PDB file of C-alpha atoms in Angstrom:
ATOM      1  CA  MET T   1       3.070  11.520 -15.168  1.00  0.00           C
ATOM      2  CA  ASN T   2       2.219   8.403 -13.971  1.00  0.00           C
ATOM      3  CA  GLU T   3      -0.908   7.191 -12.410  1.00  0.00           C
ATOM      4  CA  VAL T   4      -0.005   7.467  -8.739  1.00  0.00           C
ATOM      5  CA  ASN T   5       1.262  10.968  -8.901  1.00  0.00           C
ATOM      6  CA  ALA T   6      -2.856  11.957 -10.963  1.00  0.00           C
ATOM      7  CA  VAL T   7      -3.879  13.577  -6.950  1.00  0.00           C
ATOM      8  CA  SER T   8      -2.667  16.693  -6.682  1.00  0.00           C
ATOM      9  CA  GLU T   9       0.297  17.812  -3.879  1.00  0.00           C
ATOM     10  CA  PRO T  10       0.875  16.474  -1.050  1.00  0.00           C
ATOM     11  CA  ASN T  11       0.391  13.024  -2.528  1.00  0.00           C
ATOM     12  CA  VAL T  12      -0.651  10.635  -0.206  1.00  0.00           C
ATOM     13  CA  LEU T  13      -0.394   7.295  -1.159  1.00  0.00           C
ATOM     14  CA  ILE T  14      -1.739   3.883   1.037  1.00  0.00           C
ATOM     15  CA  VAL T  15      -0.444   0.639   0.284  1.00  0.00           C
ATOM     16  CA  ASP T  16      -2.618  -2.486   0.815  1.00  0.00           C
ATOM     17  CA  GLY T  17       0.657  -4.139   2.323  1.00  0.00           C
ATOM     18  CA  ALA T  18      -0.795  -7.887   1.796  1.00  0.00           C
ATOM     19  CA  ASN T  19      -2.831  -7.161  -1.773  1.00  0.00           C
ATOM     20  CA  VAL T  20       0.790  -6.440  -2.841  1.00  0.00           C
ATOM     21  CA  VAL T  21       3.056  -8.881  -1.148  1.00  0.00           C
ATOM     22  CA  GLY T  22       0.309 -11.714  -2.473  1.00  0.00           C
ATOM     23  CA  SER T  23       0.306 -10.707  -5.786  1.00  0.00           C
ATOM     24  CA  VAL T  24       4.042 -11.359  -6.268  1.00  0.00           C
ATOM     25  CA  PRO T  25       4.311 -15.473  -6.307  1.00  0.00           C
ATOM     26  CA  ASP T  26       7.660 -15.510  -4.386  1.00  0.00           C
ATOM     27  CA  GLY T  27       7.232 -17.389  -1.675  1.00  0.00           C
ATOM     28  CA  TRP T  28       5.417 -14.480   0.533  1.00  0.00           C
ATOM     29  CA  TRP T  29       3.533 -17.196   2.799  1.00  0.00           C
ATOM     30  CA  ARG T  30       6.904 -19.055   3.980  1.00  0.00           C
ATOM     31  CA  ASP T  31       7.555 -15.006   5.795  1.00  0.00           C
ATOM     32  CA  ARG T  32       4.748 -13.029   5.404  1.00  0.00           C
ATOM     33  CA  ARG T  33       6.542 -10.050   8.122  1.00  0.00           C
ATOM     34  CA  GLY T  34       9.970 -10.204   6.216  1.00  0.00           C
ATOM     35  CA  ALA T  35       7.442  -9.833   2.892  1.00  0.00           C
ATOM     36  CA  ALA T  36       5.944  -6.986   3.924  1.00  0.00           C
ATOM     37  CA  GLU T  37       9.479  -5.550   5.197  1.00  0.00           C
ATOM     38  CA  ARG T  38      11.182  -6.252   1.694  1.00  0.00           C
ATOM     39  CA  LEU T  39       8.120  -4.032   0.251  1.00  0.00           C
ATOM     40  CA  ARG T  40       8.579  -1.421   3.010  1.00  0.00           C
ATOM     41  CA  ASP T  41      12.530  -1.316   1.619  1.00  0.00           C
ATOM     42  CA  ARG T  42      11.201  -0.880  -2.039  1.00  0.00           C
ATOM     43  CA  LEU T  43       8.780   1.912  -0.919  1.00  0.00           C
ATOM     44  CA  ALA T  44      11.190   3.737   0.608  1.00  0.00           C
ATOM     45  CA  GLU T  45      13.232   3.653  -2.101  1.00  0.00           C
ATOM     46  CA  ARG T  46      10.829   5.522  -3.815  1.00  0.00           C
ATOM     47  CA  ASP T  47      11.640   9.463  -4.962  1.00  0.00           C
ATOM     48  CA  GLU T  48       8.255  10.516  -6.249  1.00  0.00           C
ATOM     49  CA  GLY T  49       7.476  13.292  -3.163  1.00  0.00           C
ATOM     50  CA  GLU T  50       4.711  11.600  -1.481  1.00  0.00           C
ATOM     51  CA  GLU T  51       3.971  10.820   1.787  1.00  0.00           C
ATOM     52  CA  ILE T  52       3.507   6.811   1.586  1.00  0.00           C
ATOM     53  CA  VAL T  53       1.510   4.466   4.556  1.00  0.00           C
ATOM     54  CA  LEU T  54       1.951   0.854   3.974  1.00  0.00           C
ATOM     55  CA  VAL T  55      -0.838  -1.262   5.985  1.00  0.00           C
ATOM     56  CA  VAL T  56      -0.266  -4.077   7.262  1.00  0.00           C
ATOM     57  CA  GLU T  57      -2.224  -6.802   9.330  1.00  0.00           C
ATOM     58  CA  GLY T  58      -1.801 -11.171  10.729  1.00  0.00           C
ATOM     59  CA  ALA T  59       1.885 -11.837  10.690  1.00  0.00           C
ATOM     60  CA  ALA T  60       3.229  -9.324   9.801  1.00  0.00           C
ATOM     61  CA  ARG T  61       2.470  -6.979  12.474  1.00  0.00           C
ATOM     62  CA  GLY T  62       4.978  -5.445  14.335  1.00  0.00           C
ATOM     63  CA  VAL T  63       6.982  -4.054  11.125  1.00  0.00           C
ATOM     64  CA  GLU T  64       8.744  -0.663  11.741  1.00  0.00           C
ATOM     65  CA  SER T  65       8.424   2.309  10.112  1.00  0.00           C
ATOM     66  CA  VAL T  66      11.427   3.520   8.056  1.00  0.00           C
ATOM     67  CA  PRO T  67      12.594   7.089   7.127  1.00  0.00           C
ATOM     68  CA  GLY T  68       9.858   7.744   3.629  1.00  0.00           C
ATOM     69  CA  VAL T  69       7.240   5.025   4.774  1.00  0.00           C
ATOM     70  CA  ARG T  70       4.719   4.744   7.965  1.00  0.00           C
ATOM     71  CA  VAL T  71       3.654   1.679   9.002  1.00  0.00           C
ATOM     72  CA  GLU T  72       0.166   0.999  10.104  1.00  0.00           C
ATOM     73  CA  SER T  73      -0.580  -2.220  11.612  1.00  0.00           C
ATOM     74  CA  ALA T  74      -4.421  -3.137  11.601  1.00  0.00           C
ATOM     75  CA  SER T  75      -5.694  -4.627  14.736  1.00  0.00           C
ATOM     76  CA  GLY T  76      -8.081  -5.915  12.882  1.00  0.00           C
ATOM     77  CA  SER T  77      -9.338  -5.547   9.323  1.00  0.00           C
ATOM     78  CA  GLY T  78      -5.967  -4.171   7.049  1.00  0.00           C
ATOM     79  CA  ASP T  79      -9.287  -2.839   4.693  1.00  0.00           C
ATOM     80  CA  ASP T  80     -11.031  -0.813   7.351  1.00  0.00           C
ATOM     81  CA  LEU T  81      -7.797   0.657   8.758  1.00  0.00           C
ATOM     82  CA  ILE T  82      -7.293   1.631   4.622  1.00  0.00           C
ATOM     83  CA  VAL T  83     -10.754   2.875   3.920  1.00  0.00           C
ATOM     84  CA  GLU T  84     -10.056   5.084   7.372  1.00  0.00           C
ATOM     85  CA  LEU T  85      -6.882   6.148   6.469  1.00  0.00           C
ATOM     86  CA  ALA T  86      -8.044   6.990   3.078  1.00  0.00           C
ATOM     87  CA  ALA T  87     -11.236   8.748   4.404  1.00  0.00           C
ATOM     88  CA  ALA T  88      -8.966  11.101   6.628  1.00  0.00           C
ATOM     89  CA  ALA T  89      -6.071  11.459   3.908  1.00  0.00           C
ATOM     90  CA  CYS T  90      -8.787  12.442   1.394  1.00  0.00           C
ATOM     91  CA  ALA T  91     -10.603  15.419   3.552  1.00  0.00           C
ATOM     92  CA  GLU T  92      -7.414  16.639   4.443  1.00  0.00           C
ATOM     93  CA  HIS T  93      -5.645  16.593   1.536  1.00  0.00           C
ATOM     94  CA  GLY T  94      -8.541  16.399  -1.204  1.00  0.00           C
ATOM     95  CA  GLY T  95      -7.277  12.988  -2.832  1.00  0.00           C
ATOM     96  CA  CYS T  96      -5.201  10.515  -2.328  1.00  0.00           C
ATOM     97  CA  VAL T  97      -4.270   6.985  -4.124  1.00  0.00           C
ATOM     98  CA  VAL T  98      -4.208   3.989  -2.745  1.00  0.00           C
ATOM     99  CA  VAL T  99      -2.676   0.638  -4.070  1.00  0.00           C
ATOM    100  CA  THR T 100      -4.551  -2.770  -4.255  1.00  0.00           C
ATOM    101  CA  ALA T 101      -6.354  -4.771  -6.037  1.00  0.00           C
ATOM    102  CA  ASP T 102      -8.970  -5.800  -4.167  1.00  0.00           C
ATOM    103  CA  ARG T 103     -12.165  -4.793  -5.688  1.00  0.00           C
ATOM    104  CA  GLU T 104     -14.604  -4.374  -2.924  1.00  0.00           C
ATOM    105  CA  LEU T 105     -11.644  -2.151  -0.943  1.00  0.00           C
ATOM    106  CA  ARG T 106     -11.773  -0.199  -4.305  1.00  0.00           C
ATOM    107  CA  GLU T 107     -15.579   0.538  -4.345  1.00  0.00           C
ATOM    108  CA  ARG T 108     -15.140   1.321  -0.460  1.00  0.00           C
ATOM    109  CA  VAL T 109     -12.350   3.821  -0.574  1.00  0.00           C
ATOM    110  CA  ARG T 110     -13.444   5.366  -3.948  1.00  0.00           C
ATOM    111  CA  ALA T 111     -16.622   6.551  -1.714  1.00  0.00           C
ATOM    112  CA  HIS T 112     -13.943   8.957  -0.164  1.00  0.00           C
ATOM    113  CA  GLY T 113     -12.720  10.558  -3.315  1.00  0.00           C
ATOM    114  CA  ALA T 114      -9.757   8.186  -3.482  1.00  0.00           C
ATOM    115  CA  ARG T 115      -8.398   6.812  -6.637  1.00  0.00           C
ATOM    116  CA  CYS T 116      -7.286   3.721  -7.165  1.00  0.00           C
ATOM    117  CA  VAL T 117      -3.977   1.706  -9.296  1.00  0.00           C
ATOM    118  CA  GLY T 118      -3.233  -2.275  -8.416  1.00  0.00           C
ATOM    119  CA  PRO T 119      -0.097  -3.360  -7.944  1.00  0.00           C
ATOM    120  CA  ARG T 120       1.769  -2.902 -10.504  1.00  0.00           C
ATOM    121  CA  ALA T 121       2.183   0.637  -9.703  1.00  0.00           C
ATOM    122  CA  VAL T 122       4.512  -0.191  -6.732  1.00  0.00           C
ATOM    123  CA  SER T 123       6.379  -3.089  -8.046  1.00  0.00           C
ATOM    124  CA  GLY T 124      10.150  -3.464  -9.521  1.00  0.00           C
ATOM    125  CA  PRO T 125      10.829  -4.608 -12.650  1.00  0.00           C
ATOM    126  CA  GLY T 126      12.209  -7.598 -10.329  1.00  0.00           C
ATOM    127  CA  ASP T 127       9.229  -8.377  -8.596  1.00  0.00           C
ATOM    128  CA  ARG T 128       7.979 -10.116 -11.370  1.00  0.00           C
ATOM    129  CA  ARG T 129       8.402 -14.006 -11.666  1.00  0.00           C
TER     130      ARG T 129
END
């Protein structure tokens, strides 16, 4: 069992888009929206039986949802939206998994019952340079 599937069904995976994209030094800063779209597309290829929510902010706002991945654009702080979504998922489903390496955000979502994993949990082998 991989660490993302450690939450009982239905699984809800909330991805901190800025944090995950920023974890790979591949030139994402030149095209933040394009980097978020590539992440969304990689997430859509997952077949883990989970509901996936990708949170984007800043220059990546406006990235469209695709089958298998709901994209939420933060009008303000992406972290605040992630906390809101995690709290709702934990209340409704009894838990969720948040993908981020941000320590403060991890503390905030854990207070609502979320589990946390790092960006490598959703990165493919070709993503590490």
